[in-house]
mmCIF file of C-alpha atoms in Angstrom:
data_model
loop_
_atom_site.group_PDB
_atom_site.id
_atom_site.type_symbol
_atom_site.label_atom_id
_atom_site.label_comp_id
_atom_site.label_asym_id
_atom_site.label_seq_id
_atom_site.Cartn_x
_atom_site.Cartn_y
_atom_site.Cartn_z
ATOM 1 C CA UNK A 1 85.831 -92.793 102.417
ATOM 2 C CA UNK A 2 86.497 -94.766 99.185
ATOM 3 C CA UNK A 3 86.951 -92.790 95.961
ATOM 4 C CA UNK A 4 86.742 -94.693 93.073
ATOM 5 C CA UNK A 5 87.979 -92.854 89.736
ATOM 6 C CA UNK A 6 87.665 -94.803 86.161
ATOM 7 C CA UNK A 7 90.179 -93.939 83.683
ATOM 8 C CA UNK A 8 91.399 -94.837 80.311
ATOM 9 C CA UNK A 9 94.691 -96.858 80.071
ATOM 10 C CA UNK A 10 96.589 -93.713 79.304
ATOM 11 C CA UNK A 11 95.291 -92.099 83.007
ATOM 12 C CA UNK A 12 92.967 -89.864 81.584
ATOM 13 C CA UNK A 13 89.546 -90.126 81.817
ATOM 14 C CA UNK A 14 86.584 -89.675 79.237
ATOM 15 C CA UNK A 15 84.211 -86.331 79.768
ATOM 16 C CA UNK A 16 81.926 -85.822 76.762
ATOM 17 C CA UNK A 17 80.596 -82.787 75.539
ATOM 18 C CA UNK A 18 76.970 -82.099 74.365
ATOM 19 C CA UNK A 19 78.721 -82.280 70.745
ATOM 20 C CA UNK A 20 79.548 -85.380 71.395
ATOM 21 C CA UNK A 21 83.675 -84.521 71.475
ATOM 22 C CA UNK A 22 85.827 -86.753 73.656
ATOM 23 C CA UNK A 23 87.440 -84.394 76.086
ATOM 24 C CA UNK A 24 90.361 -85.878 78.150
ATOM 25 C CA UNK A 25 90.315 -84.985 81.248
ATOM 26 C CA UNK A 26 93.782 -85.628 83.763
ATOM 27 C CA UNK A 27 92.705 -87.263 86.907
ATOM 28 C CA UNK A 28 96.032 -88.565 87.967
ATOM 29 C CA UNK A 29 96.557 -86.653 90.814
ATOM 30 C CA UNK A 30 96.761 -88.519 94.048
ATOM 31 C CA UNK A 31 95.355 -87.567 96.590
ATOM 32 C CA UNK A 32 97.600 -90.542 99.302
ATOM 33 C CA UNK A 33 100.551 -88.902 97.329
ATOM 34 C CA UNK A 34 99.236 -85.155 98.540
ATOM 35 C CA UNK A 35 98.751 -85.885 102.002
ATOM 36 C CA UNK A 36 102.339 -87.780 102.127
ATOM 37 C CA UNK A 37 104.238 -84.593 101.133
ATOM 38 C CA UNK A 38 102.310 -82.366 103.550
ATOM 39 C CA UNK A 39 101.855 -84.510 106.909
ATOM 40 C CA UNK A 40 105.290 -83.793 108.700
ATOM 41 C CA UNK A 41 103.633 -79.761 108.317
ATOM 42 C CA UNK A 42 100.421 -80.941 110.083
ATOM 43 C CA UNK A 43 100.617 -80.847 113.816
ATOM 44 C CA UNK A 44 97.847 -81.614 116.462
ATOM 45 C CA UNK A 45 96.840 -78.931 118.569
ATOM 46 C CA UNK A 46 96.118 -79.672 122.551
ATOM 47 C CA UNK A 47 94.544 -76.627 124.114
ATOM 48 C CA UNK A 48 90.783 -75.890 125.041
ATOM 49 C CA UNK A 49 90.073 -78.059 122.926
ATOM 50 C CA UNK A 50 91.659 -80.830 120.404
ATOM 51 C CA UNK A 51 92.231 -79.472 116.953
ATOM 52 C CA UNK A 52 95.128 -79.350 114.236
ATOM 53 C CA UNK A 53 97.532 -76.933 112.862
ATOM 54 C CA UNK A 54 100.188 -75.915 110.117
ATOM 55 C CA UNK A 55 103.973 -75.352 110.302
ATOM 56 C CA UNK A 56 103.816 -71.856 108.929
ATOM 57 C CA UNK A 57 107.047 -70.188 109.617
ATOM 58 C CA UNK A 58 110.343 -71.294 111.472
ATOM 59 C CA UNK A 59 113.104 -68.201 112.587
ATOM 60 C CA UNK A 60 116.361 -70.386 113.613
ATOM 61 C CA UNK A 61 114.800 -72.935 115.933
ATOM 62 C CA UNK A 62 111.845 -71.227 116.626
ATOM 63 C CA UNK A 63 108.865 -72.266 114.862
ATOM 64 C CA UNK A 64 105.189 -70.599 114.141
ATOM 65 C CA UNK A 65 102.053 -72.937 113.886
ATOM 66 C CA UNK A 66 98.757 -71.068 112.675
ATOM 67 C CA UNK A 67 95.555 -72.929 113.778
ATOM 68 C CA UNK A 68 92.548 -71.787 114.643
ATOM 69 C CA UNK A 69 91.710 -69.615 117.863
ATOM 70 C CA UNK A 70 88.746 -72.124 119.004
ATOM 71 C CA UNK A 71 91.250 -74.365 119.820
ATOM 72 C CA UNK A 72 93.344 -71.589 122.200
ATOM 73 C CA UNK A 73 90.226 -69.565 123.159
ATOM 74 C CA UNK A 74 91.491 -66.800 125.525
ATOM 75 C CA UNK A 75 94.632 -67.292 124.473
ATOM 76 C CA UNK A 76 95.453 -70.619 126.649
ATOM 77 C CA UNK A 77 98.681 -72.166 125.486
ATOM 78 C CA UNK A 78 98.811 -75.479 123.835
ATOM 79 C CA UNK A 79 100.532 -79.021 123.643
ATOM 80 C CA UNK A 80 101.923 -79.358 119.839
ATOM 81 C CA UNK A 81 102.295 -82.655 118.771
ATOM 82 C CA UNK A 82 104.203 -83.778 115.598
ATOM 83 C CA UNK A 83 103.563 -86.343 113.001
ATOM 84 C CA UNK A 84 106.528 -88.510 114.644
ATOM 85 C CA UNK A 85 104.862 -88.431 118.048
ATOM 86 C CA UNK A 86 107.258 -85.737 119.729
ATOM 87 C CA UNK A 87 105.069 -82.929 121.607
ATOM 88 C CA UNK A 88 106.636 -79.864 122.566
ATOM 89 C CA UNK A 89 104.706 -76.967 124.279
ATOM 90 C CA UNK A 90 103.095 -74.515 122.435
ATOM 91 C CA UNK A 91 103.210 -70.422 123.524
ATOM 92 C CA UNK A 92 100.015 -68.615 122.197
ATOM 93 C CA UNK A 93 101.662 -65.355 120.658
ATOM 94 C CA UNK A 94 98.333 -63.807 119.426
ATOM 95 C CA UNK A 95 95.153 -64.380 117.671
ATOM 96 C CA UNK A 96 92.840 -62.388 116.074
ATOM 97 C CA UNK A 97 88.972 -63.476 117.117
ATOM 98 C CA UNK A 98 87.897 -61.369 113.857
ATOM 99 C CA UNK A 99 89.145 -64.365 111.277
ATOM 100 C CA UNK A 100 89.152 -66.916 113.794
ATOM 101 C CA UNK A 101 92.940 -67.190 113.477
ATOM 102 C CA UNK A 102 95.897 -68.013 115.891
ATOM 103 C CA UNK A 103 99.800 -68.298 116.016
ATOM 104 C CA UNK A 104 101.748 -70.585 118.508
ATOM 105 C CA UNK A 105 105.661 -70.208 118.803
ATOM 106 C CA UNK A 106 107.210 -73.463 120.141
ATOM 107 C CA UNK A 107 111.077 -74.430 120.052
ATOM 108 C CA UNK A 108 110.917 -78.619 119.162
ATOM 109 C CA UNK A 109 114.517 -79.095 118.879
ATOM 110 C CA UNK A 110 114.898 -80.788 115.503
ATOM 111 C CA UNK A 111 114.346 -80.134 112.152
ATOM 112 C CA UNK A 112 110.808 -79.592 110.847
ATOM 113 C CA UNK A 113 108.665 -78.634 107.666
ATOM 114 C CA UNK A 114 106.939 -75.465 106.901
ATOM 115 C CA UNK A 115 104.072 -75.612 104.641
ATOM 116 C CA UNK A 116 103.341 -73.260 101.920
ATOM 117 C CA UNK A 117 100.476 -71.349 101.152
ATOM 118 C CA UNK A 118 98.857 -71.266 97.692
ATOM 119 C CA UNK A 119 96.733 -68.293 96.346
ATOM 120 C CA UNK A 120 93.261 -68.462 97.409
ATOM 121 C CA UNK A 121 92.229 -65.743 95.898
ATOM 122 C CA UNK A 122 92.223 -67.756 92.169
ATOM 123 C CA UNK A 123 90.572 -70.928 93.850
ATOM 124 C CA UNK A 124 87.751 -71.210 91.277
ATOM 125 C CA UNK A 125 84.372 -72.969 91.874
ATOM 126 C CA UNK A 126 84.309 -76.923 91.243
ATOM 127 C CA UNK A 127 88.064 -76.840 91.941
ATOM 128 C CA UNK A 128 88.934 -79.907 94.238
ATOM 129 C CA UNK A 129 90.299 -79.885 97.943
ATOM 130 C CA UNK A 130 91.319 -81.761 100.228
ATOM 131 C CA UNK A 131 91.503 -81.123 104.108
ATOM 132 C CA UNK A 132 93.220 -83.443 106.142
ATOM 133 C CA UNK A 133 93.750 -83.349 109.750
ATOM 134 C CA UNK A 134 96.882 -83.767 112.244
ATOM 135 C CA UNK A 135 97.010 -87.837 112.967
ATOM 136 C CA UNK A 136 95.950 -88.568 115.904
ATOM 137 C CA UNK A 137 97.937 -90.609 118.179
ATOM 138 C CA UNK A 138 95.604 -92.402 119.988
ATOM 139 C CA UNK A 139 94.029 -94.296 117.560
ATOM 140 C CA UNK A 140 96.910 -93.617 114.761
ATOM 141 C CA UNK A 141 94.173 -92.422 112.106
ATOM 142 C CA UNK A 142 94.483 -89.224 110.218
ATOM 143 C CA UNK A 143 90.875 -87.933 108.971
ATOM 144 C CA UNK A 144 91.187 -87.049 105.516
ATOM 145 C CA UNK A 145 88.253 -85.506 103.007
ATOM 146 C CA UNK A 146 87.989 -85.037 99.682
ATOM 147 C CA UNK A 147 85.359 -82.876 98.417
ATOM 148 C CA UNK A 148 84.939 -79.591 95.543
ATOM 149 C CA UNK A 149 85.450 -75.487 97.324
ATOM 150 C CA UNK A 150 83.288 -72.836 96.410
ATOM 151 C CA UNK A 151 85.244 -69.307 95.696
ATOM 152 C CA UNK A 152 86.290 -67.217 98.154
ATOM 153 C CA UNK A 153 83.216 -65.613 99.469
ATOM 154 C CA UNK A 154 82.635 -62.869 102.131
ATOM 155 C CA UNK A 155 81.487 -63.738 105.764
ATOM 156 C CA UNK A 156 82.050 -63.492 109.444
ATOM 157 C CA UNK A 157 83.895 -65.743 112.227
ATOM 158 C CA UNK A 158 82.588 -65.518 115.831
ATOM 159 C CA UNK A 159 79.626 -64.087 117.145
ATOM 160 C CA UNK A 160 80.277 -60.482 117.440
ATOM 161 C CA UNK A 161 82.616 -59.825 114.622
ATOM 162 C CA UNK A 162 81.955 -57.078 112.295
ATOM 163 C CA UNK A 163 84.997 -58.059 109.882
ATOM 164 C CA UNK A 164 83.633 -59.569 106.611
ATOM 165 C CA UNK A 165 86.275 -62.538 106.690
ATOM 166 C CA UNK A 166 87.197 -64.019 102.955
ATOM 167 C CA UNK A 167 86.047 -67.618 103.326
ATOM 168 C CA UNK A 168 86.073 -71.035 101.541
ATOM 169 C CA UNK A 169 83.146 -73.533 101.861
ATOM 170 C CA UNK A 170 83.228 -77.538 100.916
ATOM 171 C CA UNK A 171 80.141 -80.009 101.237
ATOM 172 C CA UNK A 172 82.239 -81.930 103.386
ATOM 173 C CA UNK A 173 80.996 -82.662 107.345
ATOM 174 C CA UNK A 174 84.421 -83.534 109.201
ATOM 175 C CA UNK A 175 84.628 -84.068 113.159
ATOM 176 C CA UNK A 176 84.017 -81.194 115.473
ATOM 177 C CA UNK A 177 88.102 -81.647 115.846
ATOM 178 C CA UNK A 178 88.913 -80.340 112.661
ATOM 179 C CA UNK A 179 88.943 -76.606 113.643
ATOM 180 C CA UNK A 180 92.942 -75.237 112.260
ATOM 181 C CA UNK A 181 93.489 -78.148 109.492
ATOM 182 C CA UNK A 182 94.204 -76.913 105.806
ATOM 183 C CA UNK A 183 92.581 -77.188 102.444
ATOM 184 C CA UNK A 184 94.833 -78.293 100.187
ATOM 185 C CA UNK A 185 94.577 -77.781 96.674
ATOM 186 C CA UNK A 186 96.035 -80.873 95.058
ATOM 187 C CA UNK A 187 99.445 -79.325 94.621
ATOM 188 C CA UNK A 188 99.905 -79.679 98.129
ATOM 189 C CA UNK A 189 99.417 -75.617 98.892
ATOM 190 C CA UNK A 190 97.035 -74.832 102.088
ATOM 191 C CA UNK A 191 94.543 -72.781 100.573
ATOM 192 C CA UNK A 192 92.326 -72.357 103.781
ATOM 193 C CA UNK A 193 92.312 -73.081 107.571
ATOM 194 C CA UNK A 194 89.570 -74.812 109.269
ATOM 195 C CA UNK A 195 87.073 -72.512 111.498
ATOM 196 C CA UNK A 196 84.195 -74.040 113.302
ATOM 197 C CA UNK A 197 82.729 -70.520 114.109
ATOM 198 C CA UNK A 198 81.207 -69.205 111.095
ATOM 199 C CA UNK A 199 78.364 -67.200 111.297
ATOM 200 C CA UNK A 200 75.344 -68.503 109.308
ATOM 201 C CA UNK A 201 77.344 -71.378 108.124
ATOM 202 C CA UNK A 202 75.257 -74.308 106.480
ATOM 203 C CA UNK A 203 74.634 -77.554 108.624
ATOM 204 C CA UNK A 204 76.864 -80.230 106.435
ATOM 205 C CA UNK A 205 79.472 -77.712 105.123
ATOM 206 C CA UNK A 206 83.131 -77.448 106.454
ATOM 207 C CA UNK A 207 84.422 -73.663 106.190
ATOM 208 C CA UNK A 208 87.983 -72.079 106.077
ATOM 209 C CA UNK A 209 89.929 -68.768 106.694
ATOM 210 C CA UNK A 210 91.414 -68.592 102.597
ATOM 211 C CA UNK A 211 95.366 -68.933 102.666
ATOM 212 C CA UNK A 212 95.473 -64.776 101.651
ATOM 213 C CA UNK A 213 93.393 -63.921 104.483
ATOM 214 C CA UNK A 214 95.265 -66.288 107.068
ATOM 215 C CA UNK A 215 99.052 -65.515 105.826
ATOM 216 C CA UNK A 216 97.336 -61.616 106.785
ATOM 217 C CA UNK A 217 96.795 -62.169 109.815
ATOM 218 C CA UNK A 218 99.705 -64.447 110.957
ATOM 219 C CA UNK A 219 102.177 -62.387 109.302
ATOM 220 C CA UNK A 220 100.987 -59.165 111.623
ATOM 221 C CA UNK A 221 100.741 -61.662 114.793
ATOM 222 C CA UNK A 222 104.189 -62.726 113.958
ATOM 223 C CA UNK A 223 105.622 -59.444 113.847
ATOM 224 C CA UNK A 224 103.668 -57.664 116.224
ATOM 225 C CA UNK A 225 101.454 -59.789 118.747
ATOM 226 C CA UNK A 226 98.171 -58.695 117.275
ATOM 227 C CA UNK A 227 96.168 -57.736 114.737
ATOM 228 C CA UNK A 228 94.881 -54.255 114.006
ATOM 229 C CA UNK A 229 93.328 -53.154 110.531
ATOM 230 C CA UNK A 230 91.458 -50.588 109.163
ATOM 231 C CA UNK A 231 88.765 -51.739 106.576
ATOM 232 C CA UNK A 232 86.757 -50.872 104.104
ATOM 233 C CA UNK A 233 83.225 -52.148 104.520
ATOM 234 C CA UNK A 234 82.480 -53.182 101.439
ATOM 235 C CA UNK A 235 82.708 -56.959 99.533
ATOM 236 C CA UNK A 236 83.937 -57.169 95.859
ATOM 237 C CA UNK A 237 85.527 -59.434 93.114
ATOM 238 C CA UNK A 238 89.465 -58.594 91.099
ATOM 239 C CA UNK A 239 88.275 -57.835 87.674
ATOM 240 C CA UNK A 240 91.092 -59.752 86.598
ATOM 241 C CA UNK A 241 89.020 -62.791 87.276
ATOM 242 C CA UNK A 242 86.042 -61.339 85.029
ATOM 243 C CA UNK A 243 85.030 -62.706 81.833
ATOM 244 C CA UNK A 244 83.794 -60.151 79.477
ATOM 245 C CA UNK A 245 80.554 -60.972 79.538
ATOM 246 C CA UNK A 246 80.476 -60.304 83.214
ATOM 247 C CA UNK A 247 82.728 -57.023 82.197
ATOM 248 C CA UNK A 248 79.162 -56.096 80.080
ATOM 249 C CA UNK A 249 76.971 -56.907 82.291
ATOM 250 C CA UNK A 250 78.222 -54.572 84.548
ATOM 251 C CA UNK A 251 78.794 -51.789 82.317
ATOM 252 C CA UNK A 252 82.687 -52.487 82.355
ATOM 253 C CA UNK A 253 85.356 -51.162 80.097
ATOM 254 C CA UNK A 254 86.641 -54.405 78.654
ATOM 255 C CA UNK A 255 90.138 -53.003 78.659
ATOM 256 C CA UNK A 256 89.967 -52.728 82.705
ATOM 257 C CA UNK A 257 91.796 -55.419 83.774
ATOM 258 C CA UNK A 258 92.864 -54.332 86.812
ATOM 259 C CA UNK A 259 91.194 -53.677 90.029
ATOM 260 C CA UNK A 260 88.485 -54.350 92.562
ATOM 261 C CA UNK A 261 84.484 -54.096 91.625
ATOM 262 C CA UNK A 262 82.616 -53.030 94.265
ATOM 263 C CA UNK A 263 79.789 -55.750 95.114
ATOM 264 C CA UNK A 264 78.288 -54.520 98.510
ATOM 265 C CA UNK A 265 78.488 -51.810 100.550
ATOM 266 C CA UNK A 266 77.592 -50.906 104.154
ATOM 267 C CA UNK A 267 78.982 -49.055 107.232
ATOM 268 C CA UNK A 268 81.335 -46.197 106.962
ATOM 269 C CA UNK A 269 81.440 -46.494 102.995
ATOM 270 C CA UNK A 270 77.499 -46.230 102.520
ATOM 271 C CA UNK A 271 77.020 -43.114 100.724
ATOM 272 C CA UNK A 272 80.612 -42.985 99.576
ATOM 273 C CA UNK A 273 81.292 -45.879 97.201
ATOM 274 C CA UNK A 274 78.432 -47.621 95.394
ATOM 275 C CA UNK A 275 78.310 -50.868 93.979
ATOM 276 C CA UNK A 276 79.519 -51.116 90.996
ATOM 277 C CA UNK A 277 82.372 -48.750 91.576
ATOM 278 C CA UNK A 278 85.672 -50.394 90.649
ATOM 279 C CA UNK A 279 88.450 -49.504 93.823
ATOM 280 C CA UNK A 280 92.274 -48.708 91.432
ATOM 281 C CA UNK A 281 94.186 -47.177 94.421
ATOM 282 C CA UNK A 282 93.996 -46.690 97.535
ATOM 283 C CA UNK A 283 96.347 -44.137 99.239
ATOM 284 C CA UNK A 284 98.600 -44.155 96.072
ATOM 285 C CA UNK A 285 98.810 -47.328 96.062
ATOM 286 C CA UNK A 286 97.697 -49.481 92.798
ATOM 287 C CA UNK A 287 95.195 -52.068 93.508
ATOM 288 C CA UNK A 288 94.957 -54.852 91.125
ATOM 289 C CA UNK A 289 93.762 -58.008 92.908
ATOM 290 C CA UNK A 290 91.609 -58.389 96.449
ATOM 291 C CA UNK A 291 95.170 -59.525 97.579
ATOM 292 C CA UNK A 292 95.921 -55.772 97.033
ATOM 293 C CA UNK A 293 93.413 -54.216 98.969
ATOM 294 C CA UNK A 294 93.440 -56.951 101.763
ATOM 295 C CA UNK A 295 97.582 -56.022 101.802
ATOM 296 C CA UNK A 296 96.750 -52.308 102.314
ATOM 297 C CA UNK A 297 93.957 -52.841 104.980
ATOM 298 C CA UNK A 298 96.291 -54.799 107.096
ATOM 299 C CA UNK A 299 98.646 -51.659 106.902
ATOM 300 C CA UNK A 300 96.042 -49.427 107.791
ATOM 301 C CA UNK A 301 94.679 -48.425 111.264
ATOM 302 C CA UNK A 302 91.062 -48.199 112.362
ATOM 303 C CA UNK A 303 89.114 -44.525 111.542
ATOM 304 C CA UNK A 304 91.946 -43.744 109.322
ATOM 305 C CA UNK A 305 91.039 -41.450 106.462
ATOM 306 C CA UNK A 306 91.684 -43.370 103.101
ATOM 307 C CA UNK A 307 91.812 -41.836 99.678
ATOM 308 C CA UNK A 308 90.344 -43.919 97.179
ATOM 309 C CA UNK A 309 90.469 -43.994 93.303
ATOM 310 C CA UNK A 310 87.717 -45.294 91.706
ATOM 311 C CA UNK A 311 86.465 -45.777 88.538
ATOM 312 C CA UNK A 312 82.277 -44.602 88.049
ATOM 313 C CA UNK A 313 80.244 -45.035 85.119
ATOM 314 C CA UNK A 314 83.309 -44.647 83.390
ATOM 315 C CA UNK A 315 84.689 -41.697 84.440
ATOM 316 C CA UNK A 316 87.683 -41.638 87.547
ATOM 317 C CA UNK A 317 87.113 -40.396 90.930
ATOM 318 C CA UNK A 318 88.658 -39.804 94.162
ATOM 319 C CA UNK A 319 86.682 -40.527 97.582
ATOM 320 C CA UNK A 320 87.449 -39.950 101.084
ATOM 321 C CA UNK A 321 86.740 -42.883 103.104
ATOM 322 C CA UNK A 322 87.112 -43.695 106.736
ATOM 323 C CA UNK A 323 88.346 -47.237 107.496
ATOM 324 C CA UNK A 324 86.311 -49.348 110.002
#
């Protein structure tokens, strides 16, 4: 892929506004430069099928790859091969078919380089990404896109899963090998991991797990084997992402900053919560961001009775909700 980018002498580029202002715009950030930093974290994952992976965690000489289940369906162990060309083997120690998410443990011997994980829940629309996958040592080529994400958006990995997933979408079309490589925001932060499975995903889109999501769920694997959460069924937006028009629109204090508004709703929480509702606590405990709620859904166990404080047409409430 060539990307061409014209600039002024100085390295920024020209963007005019309708007034006719001359808005500079910083384009210098390289992309070559990006992937660089970040390759010796990108491994390529040998299992059912061929796919990539990220150093995530390392405790003493035991490291943790996350990549995505597809390419350890079952839970088949894998070969993990390194930038350099070394391969260990890889032990699954648990996925979670609900995200689309795996962990391998593997002991390579030598030094290596975790990556680290940006915060996907303030990727904004139009922001760029790039995902590039493990190199391949066949051929020595590493498959590298460029492309703009959408926000984080609700939506569901594998056929039968009932766990609305948060999600990242690019216009990009990559190989059918691209299933556990990261988005990268151009900082160099995974943002996302690759899934192939999404359901209802558009033909010429690439999808990913987002970083908050993923961390999640290999943080729980990690610690415990597996994954089990309680949820709430219900999709939403932090108000502290909300511009006050969107505050007015939907009949939102402007001085609530904090929280969770309540988009949809379905399953155990219809008739309970409404949309509209804005979610402030949950058991006690103060939620200001999605990352917040996501945290204490992870903690919580399925059919668990959760007290929530919400804020309705102004006024606060507490509901009694059963997780999913």
């Amino acid at each position: 892929m060539t990307i061409r980018i014209f600039s002024l002498p100085d390295g920024k580029a020209e963007n005019k506004t309708t007034t006719g202002e001359v808005v500079p715009v910083d384009y210098s950030s390289d992309v070559a430069a990006v992937i660089n930093d970040v390759r010796s974290s990108i491994v390529r994952i040998n299992g059912v099928s061929s796919g990539s992976g990220v150093i995530y965690a390392q405790d003493e000489e035991t490291i943790y790859v996350v990549t995505a289940y597809e390419n350890v369906r079952g839970g088949v162990n894998a070969e993990i091969t390194f930038d350099s060309g070394a391969s260990v083997p890889g032990t699954v120690v648990g996925y979670d078919e609900a995200t689309g998410i795996a962990v391998l443990s593997a002991t390579p011997g030598f030094s290596t380089i975790t990556i680290t994980a940006g915060d996907s829940d303030v990727v904004t629309a139009g922001e760029y990404v790039i995902v590039s996958e493990a190199l391949d040592g066949d051929n020595m080529l590493r498959n590298v896109g460029l492309s703009v994400v959408s926000a984080p958006f609700y939506g569901y990995v594998g056929n039968e899963s009932s766990y609305p997933a948060s999600l990242l979408e690019t216009s990009l079309l990559l190989s059918s090998h691209c299933a556990g490589s990261p988005m990268l925001n151009a900082g160099g932060q995974f943002i996302g991991i690759v899934v192939n499975t999404v359901q209802d995903g558009e033909e010429g889109y690439t999808y990913g797990v987002s970083a908050n999501e993923a961390v999640s769920v290999a943080d729980e694997i990690i610690a415990e084997g597996s994954v089990e959460r309680g949820y709430l069924d219900i999709t939403g937006v932090s108000v502290n992402t909300m511009r006050s028009y969107e505050k007015n629109e939907r009949d939102i204090a402007l001085d609530v900053t904090e929280g969770v508004l309540i988009n949809t709703v379905s399953g155990n929480c219809q008739d309970v919560l409404m949309r509209g509702d804005v979610i402030i606590s949950v058991d006690e405990q103060d939620i200001t961001s999605l990352k917040d709620l996501r945290t204490v859904q992870y903690a919580s166990k399925k059919d668990q009775e959760l007290s929530v404080e919400i804020i309705r047409d102004g006024n606060m409430e507490t509901v009694q909700v059963k997780a999913s």
